[in-house]
mmCIF file of C-alpha atoms in Angstrom:
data_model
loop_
_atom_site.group_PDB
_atom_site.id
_atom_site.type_symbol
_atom_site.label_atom_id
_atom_site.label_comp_id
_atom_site.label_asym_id
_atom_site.label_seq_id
_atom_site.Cartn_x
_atom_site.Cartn_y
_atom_site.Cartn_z
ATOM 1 C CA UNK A 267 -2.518 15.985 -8.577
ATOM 2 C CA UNK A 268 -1.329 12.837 -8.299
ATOM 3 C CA UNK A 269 -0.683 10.440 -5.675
ATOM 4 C CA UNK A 270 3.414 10.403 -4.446
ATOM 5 C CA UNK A 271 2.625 6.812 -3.052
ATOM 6 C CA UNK A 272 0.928 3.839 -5.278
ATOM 7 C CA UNK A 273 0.720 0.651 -2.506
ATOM 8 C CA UNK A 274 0.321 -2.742 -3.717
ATOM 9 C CA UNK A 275 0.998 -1.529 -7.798
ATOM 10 C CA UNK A 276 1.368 -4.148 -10.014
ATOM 11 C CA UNK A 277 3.865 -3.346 -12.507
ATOM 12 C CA UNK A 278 2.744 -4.780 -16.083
ATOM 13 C CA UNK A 279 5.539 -3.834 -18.408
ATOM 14 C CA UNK A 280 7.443 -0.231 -19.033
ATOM 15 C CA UNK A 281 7.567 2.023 -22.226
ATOM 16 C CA UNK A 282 10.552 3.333 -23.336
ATOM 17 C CA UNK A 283 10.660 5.996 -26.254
ATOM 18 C CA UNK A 284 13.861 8.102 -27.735
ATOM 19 C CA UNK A 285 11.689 10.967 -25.229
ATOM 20 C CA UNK A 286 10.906 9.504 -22.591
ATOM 21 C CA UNK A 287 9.978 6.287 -20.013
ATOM 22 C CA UNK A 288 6.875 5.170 -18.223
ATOM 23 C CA UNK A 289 5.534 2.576 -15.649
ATOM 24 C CA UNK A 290 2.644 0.943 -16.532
ATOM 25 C CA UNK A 291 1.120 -0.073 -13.645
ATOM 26 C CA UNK A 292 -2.422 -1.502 -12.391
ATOM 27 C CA UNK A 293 -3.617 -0.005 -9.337
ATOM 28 C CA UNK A 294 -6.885 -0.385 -7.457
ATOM 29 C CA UNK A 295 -8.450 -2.049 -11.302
ATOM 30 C CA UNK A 296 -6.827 1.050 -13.032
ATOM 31 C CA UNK A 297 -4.387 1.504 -15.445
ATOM 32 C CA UNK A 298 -1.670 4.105 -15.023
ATOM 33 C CA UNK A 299 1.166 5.241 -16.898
ATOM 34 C CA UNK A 300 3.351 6.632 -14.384
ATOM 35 C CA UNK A 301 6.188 9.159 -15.717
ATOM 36 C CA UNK A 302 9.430 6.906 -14.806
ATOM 37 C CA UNK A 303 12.983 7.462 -13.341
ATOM 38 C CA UNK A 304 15.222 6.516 -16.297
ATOM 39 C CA UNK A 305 17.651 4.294 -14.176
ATOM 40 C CA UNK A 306 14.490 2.809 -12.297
ATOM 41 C CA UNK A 307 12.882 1.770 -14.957
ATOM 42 C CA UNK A 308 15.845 0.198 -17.361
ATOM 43 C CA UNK A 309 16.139 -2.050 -14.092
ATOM 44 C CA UNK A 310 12.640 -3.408 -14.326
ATOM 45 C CA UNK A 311 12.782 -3.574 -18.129
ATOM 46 C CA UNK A 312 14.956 -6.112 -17.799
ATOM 47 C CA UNK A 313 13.811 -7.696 -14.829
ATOM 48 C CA UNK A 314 10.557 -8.336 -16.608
ATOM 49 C CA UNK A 315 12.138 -9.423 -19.901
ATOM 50 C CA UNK A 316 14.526 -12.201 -18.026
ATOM 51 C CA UNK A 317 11.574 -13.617 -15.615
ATOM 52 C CA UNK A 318 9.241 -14.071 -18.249
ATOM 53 C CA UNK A 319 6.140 -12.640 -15.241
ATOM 54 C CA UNK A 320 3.160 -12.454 -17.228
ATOM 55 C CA UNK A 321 1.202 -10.859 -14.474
ATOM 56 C CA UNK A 322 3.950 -8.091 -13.483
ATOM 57 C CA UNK A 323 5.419 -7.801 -10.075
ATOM 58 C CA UNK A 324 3.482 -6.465 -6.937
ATOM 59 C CA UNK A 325 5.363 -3.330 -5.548
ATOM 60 C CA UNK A 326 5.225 0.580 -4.286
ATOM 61 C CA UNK A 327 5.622 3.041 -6.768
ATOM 62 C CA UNK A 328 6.657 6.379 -5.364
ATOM 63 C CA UNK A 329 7.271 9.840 -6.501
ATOM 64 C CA UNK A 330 10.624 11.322 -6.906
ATOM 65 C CA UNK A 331 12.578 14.048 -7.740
ATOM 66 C CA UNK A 332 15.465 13.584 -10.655
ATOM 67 C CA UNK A 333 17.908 15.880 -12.178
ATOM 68 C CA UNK A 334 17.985 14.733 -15.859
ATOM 69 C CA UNK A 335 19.993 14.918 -18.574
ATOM 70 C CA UNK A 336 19.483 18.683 -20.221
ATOM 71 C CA UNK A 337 17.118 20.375 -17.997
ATOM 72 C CA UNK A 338 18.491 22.519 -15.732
ATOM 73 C CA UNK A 339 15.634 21.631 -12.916
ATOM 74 C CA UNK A 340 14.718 18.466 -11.063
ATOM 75 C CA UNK A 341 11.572 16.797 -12.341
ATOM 76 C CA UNK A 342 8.651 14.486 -10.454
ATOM 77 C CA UNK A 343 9.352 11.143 -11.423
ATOM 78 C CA UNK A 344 8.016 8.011 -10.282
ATOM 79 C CA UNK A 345 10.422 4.784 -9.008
ATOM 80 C CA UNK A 346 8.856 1.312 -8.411
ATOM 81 C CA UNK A 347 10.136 -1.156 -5.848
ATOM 82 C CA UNK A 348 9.019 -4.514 -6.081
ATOM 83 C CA UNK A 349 7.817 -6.050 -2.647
ATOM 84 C CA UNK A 350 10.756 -8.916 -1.902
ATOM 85 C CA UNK A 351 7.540 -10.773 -0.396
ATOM 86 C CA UNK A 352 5.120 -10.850 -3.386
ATOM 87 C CA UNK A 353 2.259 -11.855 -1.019
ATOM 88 C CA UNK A 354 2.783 -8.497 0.956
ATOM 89 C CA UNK A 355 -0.106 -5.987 0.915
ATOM 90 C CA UNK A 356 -0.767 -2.934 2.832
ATOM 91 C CA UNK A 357 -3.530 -2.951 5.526
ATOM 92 C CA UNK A 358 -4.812 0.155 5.719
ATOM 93 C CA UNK A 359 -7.065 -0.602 8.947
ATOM 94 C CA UNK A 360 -4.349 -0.848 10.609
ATOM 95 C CA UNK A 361 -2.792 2.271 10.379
ATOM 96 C CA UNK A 362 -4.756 3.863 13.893
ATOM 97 C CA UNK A 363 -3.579 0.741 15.447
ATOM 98 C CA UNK A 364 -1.425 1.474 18.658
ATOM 99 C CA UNK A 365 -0.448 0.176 22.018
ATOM 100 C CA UNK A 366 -1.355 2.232 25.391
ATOM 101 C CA UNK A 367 1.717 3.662 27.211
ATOM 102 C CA UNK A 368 4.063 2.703 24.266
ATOM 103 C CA UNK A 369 5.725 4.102 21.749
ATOM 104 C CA UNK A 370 6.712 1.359 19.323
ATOM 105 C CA UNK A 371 3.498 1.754 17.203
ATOM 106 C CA UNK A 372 3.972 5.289 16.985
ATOM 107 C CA UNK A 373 4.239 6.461 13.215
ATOM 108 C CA UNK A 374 3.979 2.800 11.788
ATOM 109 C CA UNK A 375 1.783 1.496 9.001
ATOM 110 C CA UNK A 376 -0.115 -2.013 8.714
ATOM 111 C CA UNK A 377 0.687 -4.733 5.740
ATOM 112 C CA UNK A 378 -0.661 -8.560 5.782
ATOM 113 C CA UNK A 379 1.043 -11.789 4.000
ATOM 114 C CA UNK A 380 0.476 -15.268 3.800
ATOM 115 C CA UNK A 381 2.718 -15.847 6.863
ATOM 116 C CA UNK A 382 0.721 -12.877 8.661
ATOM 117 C CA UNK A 383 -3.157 -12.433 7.589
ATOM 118 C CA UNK A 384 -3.924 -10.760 10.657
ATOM 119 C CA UNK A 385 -2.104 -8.241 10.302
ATOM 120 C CA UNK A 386 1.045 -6.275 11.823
ATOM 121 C CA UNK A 387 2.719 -2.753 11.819
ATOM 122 C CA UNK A 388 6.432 -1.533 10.019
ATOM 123 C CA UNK A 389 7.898 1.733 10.760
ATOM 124 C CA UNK A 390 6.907 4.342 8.150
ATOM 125 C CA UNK A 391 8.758 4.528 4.704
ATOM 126 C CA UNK A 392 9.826 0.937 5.279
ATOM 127 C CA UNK A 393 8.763 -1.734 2.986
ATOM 128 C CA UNK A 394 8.897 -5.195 4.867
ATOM 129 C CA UNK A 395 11.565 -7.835 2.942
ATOM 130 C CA UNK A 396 10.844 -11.331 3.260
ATOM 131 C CA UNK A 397 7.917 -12.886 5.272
ATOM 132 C CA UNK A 398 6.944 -9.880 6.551
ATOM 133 C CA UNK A 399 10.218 -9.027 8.247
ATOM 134 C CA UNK A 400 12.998 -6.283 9.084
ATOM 135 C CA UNK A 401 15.424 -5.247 11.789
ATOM 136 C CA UNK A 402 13.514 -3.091 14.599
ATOM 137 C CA UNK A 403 15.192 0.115 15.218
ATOM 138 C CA UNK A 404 16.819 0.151 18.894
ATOM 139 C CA UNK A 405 18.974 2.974 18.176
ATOM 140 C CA UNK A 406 19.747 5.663 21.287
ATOM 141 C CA UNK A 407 19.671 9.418 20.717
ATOM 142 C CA UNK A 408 23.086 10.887 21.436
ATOM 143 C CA UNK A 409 23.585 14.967 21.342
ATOM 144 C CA UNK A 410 27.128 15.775 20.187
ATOM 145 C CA UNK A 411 28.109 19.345 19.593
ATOM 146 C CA UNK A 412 29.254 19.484 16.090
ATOM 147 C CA UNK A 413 32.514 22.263 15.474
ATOM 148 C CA UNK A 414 32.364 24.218 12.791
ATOM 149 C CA UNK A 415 35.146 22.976 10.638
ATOM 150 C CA UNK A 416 33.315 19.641 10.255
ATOM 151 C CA UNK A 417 30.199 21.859 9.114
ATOM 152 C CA UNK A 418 31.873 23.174 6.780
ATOM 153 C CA UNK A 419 34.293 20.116 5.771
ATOM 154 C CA UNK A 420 30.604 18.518 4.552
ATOM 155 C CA UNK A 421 29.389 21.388 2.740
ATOM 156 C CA UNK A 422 32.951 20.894 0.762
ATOM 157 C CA UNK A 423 31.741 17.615 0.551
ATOM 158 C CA UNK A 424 28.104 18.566 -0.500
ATOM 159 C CA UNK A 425 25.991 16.530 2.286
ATOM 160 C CA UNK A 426 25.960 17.197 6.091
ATOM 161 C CA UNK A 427 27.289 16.680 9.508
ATOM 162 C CA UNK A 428 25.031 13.654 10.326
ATOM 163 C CA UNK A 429 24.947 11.811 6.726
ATOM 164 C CA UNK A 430 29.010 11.424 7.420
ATOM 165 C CA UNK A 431 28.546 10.192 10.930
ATOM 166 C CA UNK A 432 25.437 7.956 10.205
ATOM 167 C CA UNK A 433 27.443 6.273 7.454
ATOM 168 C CA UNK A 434 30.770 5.854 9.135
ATOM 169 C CA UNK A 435 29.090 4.218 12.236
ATOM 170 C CA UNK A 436 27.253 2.000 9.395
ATOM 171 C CA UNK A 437 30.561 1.172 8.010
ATOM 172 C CA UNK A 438 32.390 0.923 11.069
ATOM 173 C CA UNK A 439 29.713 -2.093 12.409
ATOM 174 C CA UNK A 440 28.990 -3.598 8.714
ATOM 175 C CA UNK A 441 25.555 -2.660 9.139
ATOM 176 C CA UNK A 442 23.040 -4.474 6.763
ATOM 177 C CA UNK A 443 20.381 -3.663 4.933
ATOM 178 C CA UNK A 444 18.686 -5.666 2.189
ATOM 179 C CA UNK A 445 15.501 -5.738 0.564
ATOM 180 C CA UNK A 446 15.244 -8.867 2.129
ATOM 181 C CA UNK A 447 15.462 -7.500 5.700
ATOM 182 C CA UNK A 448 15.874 -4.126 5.552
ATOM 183 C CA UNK A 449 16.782 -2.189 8.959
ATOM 184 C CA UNK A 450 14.046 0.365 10.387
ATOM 185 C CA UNK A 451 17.190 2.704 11.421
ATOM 186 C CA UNK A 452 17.923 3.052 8.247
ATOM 187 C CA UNK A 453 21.536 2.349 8.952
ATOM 188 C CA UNK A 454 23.401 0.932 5.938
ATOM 189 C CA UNK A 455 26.894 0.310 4.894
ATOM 190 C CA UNK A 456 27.998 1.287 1.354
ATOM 191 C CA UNK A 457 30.558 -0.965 0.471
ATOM 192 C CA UNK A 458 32.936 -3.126 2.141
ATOM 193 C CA UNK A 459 35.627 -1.466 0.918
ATOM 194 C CA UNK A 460 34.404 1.513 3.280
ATOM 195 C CA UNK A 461 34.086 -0.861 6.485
ATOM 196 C CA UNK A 462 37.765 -1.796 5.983
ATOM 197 C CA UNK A 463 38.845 1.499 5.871
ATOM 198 C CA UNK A 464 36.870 2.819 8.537
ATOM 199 C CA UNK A 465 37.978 -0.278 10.697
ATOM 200 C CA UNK A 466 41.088 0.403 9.783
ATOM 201 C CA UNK A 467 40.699 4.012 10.748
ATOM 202 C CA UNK A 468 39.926 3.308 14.670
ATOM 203 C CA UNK A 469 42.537 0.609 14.455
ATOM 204 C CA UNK A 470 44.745 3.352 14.452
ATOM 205 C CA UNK A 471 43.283 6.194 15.919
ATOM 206 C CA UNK A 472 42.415 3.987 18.981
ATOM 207 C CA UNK A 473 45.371 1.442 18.820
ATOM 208 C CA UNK A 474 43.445 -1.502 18.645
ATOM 209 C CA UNK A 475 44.311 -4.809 17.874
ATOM 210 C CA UNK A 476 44.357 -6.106 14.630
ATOM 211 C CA UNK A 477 41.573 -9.020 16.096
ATOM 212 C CA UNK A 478 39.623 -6.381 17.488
ATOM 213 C CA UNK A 479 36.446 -6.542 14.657
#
C-alpha cells in the first residue's frame, strides 16, 4: 500500500490524459506518479505553466477520497499542497519532542526553515504558512446540549450539529485562515458575505448596535 502522506514532495509537472490525471512527484530521490484529484491537479497545472519553476514546488501530497464523475463510489486520490514557505521541511526527530507537565506539545509534529534550523513543533495536520508560522489554538471546550430539531435540521442539511456552530462562530468573528498563517483551531470563515449575515443575525436577535462589530 501506499503512503496517505508524502512530506517534503517536490512536485515536477502533472499528466493529464482524456482518462485520467497524475502528480509527478520526487520524493526521498524517487519518482512517483501519484493518482491525482482532478480539481487539485488543474490548479497546479497551471500554477506550474505561469511560474515557469523548473525544479517544481516543495509541498505535502496527501491521500484523499473523491466522488468522480461516473462511478458510483469514492476513489483514493492524492491532493498536493505546496508549502507557502518553500524552505519548510519536516523534522522527523522531533516528533517525540515534548515538554514535562504540559500539554502544548502533545500530538504536534517537528518542521525546520531557514528562519528556524533548530527546529520547532505545529499541531498535527497543520502545514506551517510563512516563516514557519500559524495561529496557536487557545480555544475552550464548552458542552452544550444539542435538541433534537437542530440534529435533525443538519441532517436536512447533510453535515452536523457542530460543523454549523463551528462555522457560524467563524463567521460571526471573521476568523482567518490562510496558507500563509493558517489557524491550529481550524476555525475559518467562508465568505464575507456569511460574516455579514451572521453579524447581522445577532444584531437582531440580541439588539445590538449597529457599531457593535
Amino acid at each position: 500500500m501506499r503512503p496517505t502522506l508524502y512530506y517534503d514532495a517536490r512536485l515536477k509537472s502533472v499528466l493529464v490524459t482524456d482518462n485520467s490525471e497524475k502528480l509527478v512527484v520526487d520524493y526521498q530521490d524517487r519518482e512517483l506518479l501519484l493518482p491525482a484529484d482532478p480539481v487539485n491537479v488543474r490548479q497546479w497545472e497551471k500554477r506550474l505553466k505561469e511560474s515557469g519553476e523548473e525544479t517544481g514546488l516543495i509541498g505535502l501530497a496527501r491521500l484523499v477520497r473523491r466522488k468522480t464523475s461516473g462511478t458510483p463510489r469514492s476513489r483514493s486520490l492524492y491532493r498536493f499542497d505546496a508549502y507557502p514557505d518553500q524552505t519548510l521541511r519536516r523534522a522527523f526527530d522531533l516528533d517525540d519532542y515534548e515538554y514535562i507537565d504540559s500539554p502544548y506539545n502533545l500530538n504536534c509534529i517537528g518542521w525546520r526553515n531557514a528562519k528556524n534550523p533548530d527546529g520547532f513543533l505545529a499541531p498535527r495536520g497543520l502545514v506551517p504558512g510563512e516563516g514557519g508560522r500559524f495561529v496557536s489554538d487557545n480555544t475552550e471546550p464548552y458542552p452544550v446540549p444539542v435538541p433534537f430539531e437542530f440534529i435533525e435540521l443538519a441532517t436536512r442539511m447533510k453535515t452536523d450539529p457542530l460543523s454549523i456552530l463551528k462555522n457560524f462562530m467563524a463567521d460571526a468573528c471573521g476568523l482567518k485562515s490562510p496558507a500563509e498563517l493558517p489557524r491550529a483551531d481550524g476555525f475559518a470563515s467562508r465568505s464575507a458575505e456569511a460574516e455579514k449575515r451572521a453579524r447581522d443575525y445577532l444584531r437582531q436577535a440580541w439588539r445590538l448596535k449597529k457599531d457593535f462589530f
